[in-house]
Short mmCIF file of C-alpha atoms and ligand atoms in Angstrom, two decimals:
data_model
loop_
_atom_site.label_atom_id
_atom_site.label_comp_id
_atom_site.label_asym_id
_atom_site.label_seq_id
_atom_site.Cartn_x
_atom_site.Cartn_y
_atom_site.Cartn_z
CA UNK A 1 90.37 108.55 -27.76
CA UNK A 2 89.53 105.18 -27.77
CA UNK A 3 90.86 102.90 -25.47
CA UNK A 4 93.70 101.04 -27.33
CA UNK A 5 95.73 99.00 -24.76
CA UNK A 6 95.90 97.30 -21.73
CA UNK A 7 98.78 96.95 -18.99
CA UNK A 8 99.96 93.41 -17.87
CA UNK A 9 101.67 92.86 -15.31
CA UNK A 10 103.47 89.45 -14.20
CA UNK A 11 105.04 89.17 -10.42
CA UNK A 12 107.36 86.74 -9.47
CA UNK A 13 109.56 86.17 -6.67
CA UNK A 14 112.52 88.12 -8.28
CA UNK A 15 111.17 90.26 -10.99
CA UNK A 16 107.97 92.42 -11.81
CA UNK A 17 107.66 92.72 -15.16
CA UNK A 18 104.83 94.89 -16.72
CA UNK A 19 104.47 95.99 -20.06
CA UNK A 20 101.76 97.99 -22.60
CA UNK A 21 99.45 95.02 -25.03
CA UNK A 22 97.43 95.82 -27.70
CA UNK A 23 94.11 93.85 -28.78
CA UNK A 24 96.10 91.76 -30.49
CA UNK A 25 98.34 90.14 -27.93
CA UNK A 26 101.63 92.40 -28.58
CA UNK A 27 103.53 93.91 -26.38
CA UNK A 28 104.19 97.65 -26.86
CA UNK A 29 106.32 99.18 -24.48
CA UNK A 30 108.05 96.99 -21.15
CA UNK A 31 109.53 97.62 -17.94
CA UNK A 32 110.90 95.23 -15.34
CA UNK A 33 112.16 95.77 -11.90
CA UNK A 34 113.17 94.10 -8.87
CA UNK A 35 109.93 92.37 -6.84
CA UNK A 36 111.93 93.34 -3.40
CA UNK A 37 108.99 91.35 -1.92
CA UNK A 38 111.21 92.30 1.38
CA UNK A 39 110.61 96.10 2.15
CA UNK A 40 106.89 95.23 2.24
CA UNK A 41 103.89 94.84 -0.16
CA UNK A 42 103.18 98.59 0.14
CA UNK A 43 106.14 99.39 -1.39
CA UNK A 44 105.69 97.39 -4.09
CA UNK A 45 102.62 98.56 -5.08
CA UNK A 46 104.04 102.31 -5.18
CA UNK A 47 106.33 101.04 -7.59
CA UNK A 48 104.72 99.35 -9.87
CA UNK A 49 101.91 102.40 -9.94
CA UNK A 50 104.60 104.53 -10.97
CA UNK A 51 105.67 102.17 -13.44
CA UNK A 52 102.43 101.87 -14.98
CA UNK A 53 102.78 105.88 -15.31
CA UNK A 54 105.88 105.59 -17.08
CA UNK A 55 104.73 102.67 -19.33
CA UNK A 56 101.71 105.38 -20.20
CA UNK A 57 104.17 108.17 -20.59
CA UNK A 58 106.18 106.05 -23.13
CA UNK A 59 103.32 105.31 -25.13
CA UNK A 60 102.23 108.77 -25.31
CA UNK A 61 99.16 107.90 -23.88
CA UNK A 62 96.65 108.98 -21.26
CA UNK A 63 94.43 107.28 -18.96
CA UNK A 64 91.60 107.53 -21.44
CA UNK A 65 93.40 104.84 -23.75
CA UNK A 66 93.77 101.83 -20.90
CA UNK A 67 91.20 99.50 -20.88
CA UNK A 68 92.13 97.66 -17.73
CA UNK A 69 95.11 96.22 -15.94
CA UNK A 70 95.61 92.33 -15.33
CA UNK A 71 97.97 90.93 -12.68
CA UNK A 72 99.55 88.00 -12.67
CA UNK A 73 101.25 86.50 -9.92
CA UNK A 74 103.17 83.65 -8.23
CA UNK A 75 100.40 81.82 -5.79
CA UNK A 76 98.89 80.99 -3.97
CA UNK A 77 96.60 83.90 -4.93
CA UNK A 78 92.90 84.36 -4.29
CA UNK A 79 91.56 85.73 -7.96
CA UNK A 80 87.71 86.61 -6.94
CA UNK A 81 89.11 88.83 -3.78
CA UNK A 82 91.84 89.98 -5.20
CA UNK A 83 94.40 88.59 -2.89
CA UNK A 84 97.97 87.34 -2.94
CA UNK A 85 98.15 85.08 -0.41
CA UNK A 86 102.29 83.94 -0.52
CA UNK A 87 104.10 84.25 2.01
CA UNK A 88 106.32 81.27 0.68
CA UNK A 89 108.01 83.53 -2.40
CA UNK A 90 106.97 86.78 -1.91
CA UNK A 91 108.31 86.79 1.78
CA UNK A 92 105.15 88.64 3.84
CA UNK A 93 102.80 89.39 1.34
CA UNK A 94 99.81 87.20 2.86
CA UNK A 95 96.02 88.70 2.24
CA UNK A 96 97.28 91.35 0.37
CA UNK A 97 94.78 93.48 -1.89
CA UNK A 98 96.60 94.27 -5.07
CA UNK A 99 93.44 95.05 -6.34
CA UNK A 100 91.83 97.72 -4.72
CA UNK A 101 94.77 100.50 -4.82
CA UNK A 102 95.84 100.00 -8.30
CA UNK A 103 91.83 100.49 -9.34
CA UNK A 104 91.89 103.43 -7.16
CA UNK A 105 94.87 104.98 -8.16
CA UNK A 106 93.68 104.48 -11.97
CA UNK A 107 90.37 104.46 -11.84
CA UNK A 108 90.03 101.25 -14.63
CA UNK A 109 89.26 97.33 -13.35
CA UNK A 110 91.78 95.44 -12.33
CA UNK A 111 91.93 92.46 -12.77
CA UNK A 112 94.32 89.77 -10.26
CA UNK A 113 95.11 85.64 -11.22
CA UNK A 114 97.68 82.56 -10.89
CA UNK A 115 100.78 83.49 -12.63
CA UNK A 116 100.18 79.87 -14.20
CA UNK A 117 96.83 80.85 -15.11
CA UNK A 118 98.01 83.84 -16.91
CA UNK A 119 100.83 82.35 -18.61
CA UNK A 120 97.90 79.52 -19.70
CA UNK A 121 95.72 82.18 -20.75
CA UNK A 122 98.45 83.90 -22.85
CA UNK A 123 99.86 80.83 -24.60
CA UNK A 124 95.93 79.91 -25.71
CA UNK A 125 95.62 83.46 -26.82
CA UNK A 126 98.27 84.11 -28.99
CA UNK A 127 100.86 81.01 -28.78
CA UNK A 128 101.65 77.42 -28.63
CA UNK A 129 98.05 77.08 -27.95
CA UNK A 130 96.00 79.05 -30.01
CA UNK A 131 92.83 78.13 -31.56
CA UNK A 132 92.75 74.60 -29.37
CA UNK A 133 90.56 74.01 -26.48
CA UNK A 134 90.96 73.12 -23.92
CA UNK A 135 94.57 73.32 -23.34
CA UNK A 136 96.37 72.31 -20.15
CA UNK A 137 99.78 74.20 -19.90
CA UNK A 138 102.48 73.15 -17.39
CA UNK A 139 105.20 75.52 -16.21
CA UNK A 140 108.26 73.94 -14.93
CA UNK A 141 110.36 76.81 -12.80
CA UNK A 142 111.77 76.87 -9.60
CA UNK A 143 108.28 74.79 -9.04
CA UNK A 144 105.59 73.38 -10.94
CA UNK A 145 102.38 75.15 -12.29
CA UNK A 146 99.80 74.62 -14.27
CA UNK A 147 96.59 76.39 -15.56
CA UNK A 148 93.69 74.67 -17.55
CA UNK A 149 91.63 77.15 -20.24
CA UNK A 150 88.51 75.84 -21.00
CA UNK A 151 86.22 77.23 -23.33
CA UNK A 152 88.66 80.05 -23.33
CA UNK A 153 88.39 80.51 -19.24
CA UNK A 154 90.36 79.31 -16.93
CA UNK A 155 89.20 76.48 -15.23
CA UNK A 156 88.48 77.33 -11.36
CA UNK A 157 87.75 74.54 -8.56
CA UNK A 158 86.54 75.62 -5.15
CA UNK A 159 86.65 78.90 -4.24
CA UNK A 160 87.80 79.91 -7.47
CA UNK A 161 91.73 78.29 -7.29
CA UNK A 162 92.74 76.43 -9.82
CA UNK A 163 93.83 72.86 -10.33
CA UNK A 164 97.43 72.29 -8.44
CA UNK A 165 99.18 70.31 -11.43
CA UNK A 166 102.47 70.51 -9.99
CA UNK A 167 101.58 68.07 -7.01
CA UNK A 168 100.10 65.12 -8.90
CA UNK A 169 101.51 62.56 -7.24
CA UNK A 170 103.91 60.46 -9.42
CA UNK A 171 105.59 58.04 -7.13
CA UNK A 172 103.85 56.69 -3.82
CA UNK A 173 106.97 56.16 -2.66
CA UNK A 174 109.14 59.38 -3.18
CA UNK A 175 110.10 61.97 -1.00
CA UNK A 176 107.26 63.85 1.48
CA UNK A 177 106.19 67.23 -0.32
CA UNK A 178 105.44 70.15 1.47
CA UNK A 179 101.64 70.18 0.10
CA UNK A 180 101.22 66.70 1.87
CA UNK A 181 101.90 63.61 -0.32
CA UNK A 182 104.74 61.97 -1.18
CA UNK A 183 106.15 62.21 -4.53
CA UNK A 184 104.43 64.55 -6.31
CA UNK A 185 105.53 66.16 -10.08
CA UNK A 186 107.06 69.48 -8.18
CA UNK A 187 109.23 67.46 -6.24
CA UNK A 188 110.90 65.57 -8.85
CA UNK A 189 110.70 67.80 -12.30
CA UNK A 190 111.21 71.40 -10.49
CA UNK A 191 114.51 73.03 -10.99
CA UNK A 192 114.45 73.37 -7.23
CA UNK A 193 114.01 69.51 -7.01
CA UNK A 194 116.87 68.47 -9.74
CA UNK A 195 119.03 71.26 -7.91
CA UNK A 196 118.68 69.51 -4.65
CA UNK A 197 119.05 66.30 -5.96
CA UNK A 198 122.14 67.39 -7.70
CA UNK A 199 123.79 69.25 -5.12
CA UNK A 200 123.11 65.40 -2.95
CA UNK A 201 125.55 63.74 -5.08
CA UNK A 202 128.04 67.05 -5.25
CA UNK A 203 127.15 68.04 -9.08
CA UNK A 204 125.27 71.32 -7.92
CA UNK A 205 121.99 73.45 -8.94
CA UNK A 206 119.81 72.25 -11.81
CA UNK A 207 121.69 74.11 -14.38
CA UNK A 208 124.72 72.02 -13.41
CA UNK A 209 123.02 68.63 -13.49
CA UNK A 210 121.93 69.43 -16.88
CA UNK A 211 125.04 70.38 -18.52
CA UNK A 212 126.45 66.99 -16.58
CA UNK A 213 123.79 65.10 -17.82
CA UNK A 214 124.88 66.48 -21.76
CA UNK A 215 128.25 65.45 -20.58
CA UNK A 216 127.08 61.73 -19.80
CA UNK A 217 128.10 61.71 -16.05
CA UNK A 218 126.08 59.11 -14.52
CA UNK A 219 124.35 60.29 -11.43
CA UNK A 220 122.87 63.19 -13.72
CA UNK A 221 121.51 61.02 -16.28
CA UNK A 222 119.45 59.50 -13.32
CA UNK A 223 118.28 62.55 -12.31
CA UNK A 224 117.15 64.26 -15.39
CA UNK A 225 116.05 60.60 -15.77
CA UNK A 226 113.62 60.57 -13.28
CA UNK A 227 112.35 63.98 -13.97
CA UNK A 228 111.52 62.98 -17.56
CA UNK A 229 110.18 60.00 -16.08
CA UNK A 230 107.44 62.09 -13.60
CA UNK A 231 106.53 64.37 -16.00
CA UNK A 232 105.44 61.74 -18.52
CA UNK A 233 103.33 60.26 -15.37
CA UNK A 234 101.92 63.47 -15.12
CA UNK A 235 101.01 64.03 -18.59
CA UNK A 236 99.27 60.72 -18.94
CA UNK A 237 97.19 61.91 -15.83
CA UNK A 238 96.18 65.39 -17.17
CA UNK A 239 95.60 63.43 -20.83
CA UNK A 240 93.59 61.66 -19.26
CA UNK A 241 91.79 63.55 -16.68
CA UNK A 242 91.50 66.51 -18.94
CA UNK A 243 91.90 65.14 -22.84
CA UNK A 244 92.91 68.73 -23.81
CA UNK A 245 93.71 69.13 -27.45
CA UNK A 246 97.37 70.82 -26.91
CA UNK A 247 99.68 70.12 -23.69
CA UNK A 248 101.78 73.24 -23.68
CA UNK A 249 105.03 72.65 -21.68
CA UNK A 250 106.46 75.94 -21.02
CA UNK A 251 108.62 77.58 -17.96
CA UNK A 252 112.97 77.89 -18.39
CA UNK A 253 113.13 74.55 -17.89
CA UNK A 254 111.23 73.52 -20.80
CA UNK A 255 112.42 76.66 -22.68
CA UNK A 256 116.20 74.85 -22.60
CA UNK A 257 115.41 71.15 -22.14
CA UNK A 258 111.98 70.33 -23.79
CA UNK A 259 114.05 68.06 -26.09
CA UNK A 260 115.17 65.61 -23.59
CA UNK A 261 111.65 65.67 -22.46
CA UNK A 262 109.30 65.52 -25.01
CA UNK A 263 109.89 61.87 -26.76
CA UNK A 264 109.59 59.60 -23.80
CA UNK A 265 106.01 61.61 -22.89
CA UNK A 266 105.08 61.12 -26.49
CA UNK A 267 105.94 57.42 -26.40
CA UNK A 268 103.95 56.85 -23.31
CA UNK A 269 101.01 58.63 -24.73
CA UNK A 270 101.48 56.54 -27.86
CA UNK A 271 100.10 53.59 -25.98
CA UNK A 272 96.97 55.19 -24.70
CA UNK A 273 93.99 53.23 -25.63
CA UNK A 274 91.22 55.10 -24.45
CA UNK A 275 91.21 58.10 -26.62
CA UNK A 276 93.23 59.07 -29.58
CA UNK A 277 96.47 59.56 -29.32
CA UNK A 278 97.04 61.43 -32.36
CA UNK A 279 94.10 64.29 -31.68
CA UNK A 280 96.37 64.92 -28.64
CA UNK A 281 98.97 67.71 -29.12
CA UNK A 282 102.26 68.23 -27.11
CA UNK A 283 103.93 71.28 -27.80
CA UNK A 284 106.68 73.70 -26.72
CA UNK A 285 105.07 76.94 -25.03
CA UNK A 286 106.56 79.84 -27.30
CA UNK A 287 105.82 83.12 -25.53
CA UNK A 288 108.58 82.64 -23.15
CA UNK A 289 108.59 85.08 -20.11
CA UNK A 290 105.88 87.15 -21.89
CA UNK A 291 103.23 84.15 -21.60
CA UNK A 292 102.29 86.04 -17.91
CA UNK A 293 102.57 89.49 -19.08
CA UNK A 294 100.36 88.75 -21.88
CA UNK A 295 97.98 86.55 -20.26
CA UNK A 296 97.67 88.97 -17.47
CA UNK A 297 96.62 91.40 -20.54
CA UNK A 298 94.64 88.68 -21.93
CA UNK A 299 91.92 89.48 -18.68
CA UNK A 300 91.80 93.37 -18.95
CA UNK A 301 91.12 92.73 -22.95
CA UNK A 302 88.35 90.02 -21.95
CA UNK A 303 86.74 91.86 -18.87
CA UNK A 304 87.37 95.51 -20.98
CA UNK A 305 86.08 94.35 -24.69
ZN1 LIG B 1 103.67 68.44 -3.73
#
């Protein structure tokens, strides 16, 4: 049998999702489950290897018809040993293969990035930004990503990490980050970020300052404000560094609020003078929480193919 299908796989710092994707960028069969990042990596891995088995079982097919697995996962990761180095989310899991037992286990390559990278990689395969390149994609979460595909790789910098969007620094004079400037995108735009800032002034997490913002209280307004505000900075900065031909803004934040966002970053970029505004897309990322399961497929397909 030919091999028909590869397994992504996206980990974050509550959820695993995995699921079955064809050459063509769809999903076939899914499973999520808790990350648990608590009872220890090991663990982890033992679950998700018997999840892969079900996802096979489901699909009625054997080891002969997977091509490869990809991994995607919240970073910092380290994609050329295949390490997750984050002890920040995934609470103990620092220099942890998550390579070397799933190849073992299933004898096919395996294949570990950024989850920001995947996502990235998915939307350019099959989404918001298909057929452009290169494409810069931000993900606003509970922090900031971002992944840059260029000539349909991702982009690496030294050692083979990629470019930390989410702490261009936006304001001089804002608050100290914990990657070591002040101000930075993450620490204005994040839901994290608006949730502290909201529960300051007693309106509560992110989700709250948003529906008080709809609501026209104030304080909100300022915050949402300033977050709109950052992110334009930020996008004039990657336009500028990067001149990708689509911006894909993706993550739940943008999933829910891209409106409030979108027209003050294309009115900034309106009055850029040193390339074209116009060639410049901006655009909605529209894979949603598949972008990493299907950009983590995206690298068994490419490696496999
Ligand atoms: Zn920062």
């Amino acid at each position: 049998m030919s091999k028909h299908m590869a397994i992504g796989v996206d980990i974050g710092g509550t959820k695993m999702a995995l699921a079955t994707v064809n050459a063509n960028g769809e999903i076939g069969h899914r499973i999520q489950l808790p990350t648990q990042a608590d009872l220890g990596f090991e663990r982890a891995v033992q679950r998700l290897a018997e999840a892969v088995e079900i996802l096979l079982h489901r699909s009625q097919s054997s080891l002969d018809a997977l091509v490869a697995i990809g991994v995607g996962c919240a970073g910092p990761v380290d994609p050329i040993e295949g390490l997750i180095n984050n002890p920040y989310t995934l609470g103990g899991w620092d220099r942890c293969d998550i390579v070397s037992p799933l190849r073992e286990l299933f004898g096919r390559p395996v294949f570990l990035e950024n989850d920001a990278d995947a996502a990235a990689l998915g939307e350019h395969w099959v989404g918001a930004g298909r057929d452009q390149d290169p494409i810069v994609m931000l993900t606003f979460g509970t922090g900031v990503g971002g992944g840059v595909i260029l000539g349909g790789e991702i982009y690496r910098g030294i050692a083979g990490e990629h470019p930390e969007l989410g702490h261009l620094s936006v304001d001089p004079n804002g608050a100290k980050c914990y990657c070591g400037t002040h101000g930075c995108l993450e620490s204005i735009a994040s839901g994290t970020a608006i949730g502290e800032a909201g529960a300051r002034i007693g309106i509560g997490d992110a989700r709250a300052v948003f529906a008080a913002e709809g609501a026209g209280r104030c304080e909100a307004q300022e915050i949402v404000s300033r977050a709109v505000a950052a992110t334009a900075s930020a996008a004039w900065t990657v336009a500028h560094t990067f001149l990708p031909q689509s911006l894909v803004l993706g993550g739940g934040l943008m999933e829910e609020h891209f409106d409030l966002f979108i027209g003050p970053i294309r009115s900034l970029l309106e009055g850029a003078t040193q390339f074209t505004p116009s060639n410049l897309r901006i655009v909605k990322a529209v894979l949603g929480n598949d972008a990493g399961i299907i950009g983590a497929a995206r690298l068994a397909w490419k490696a496999g193919a």
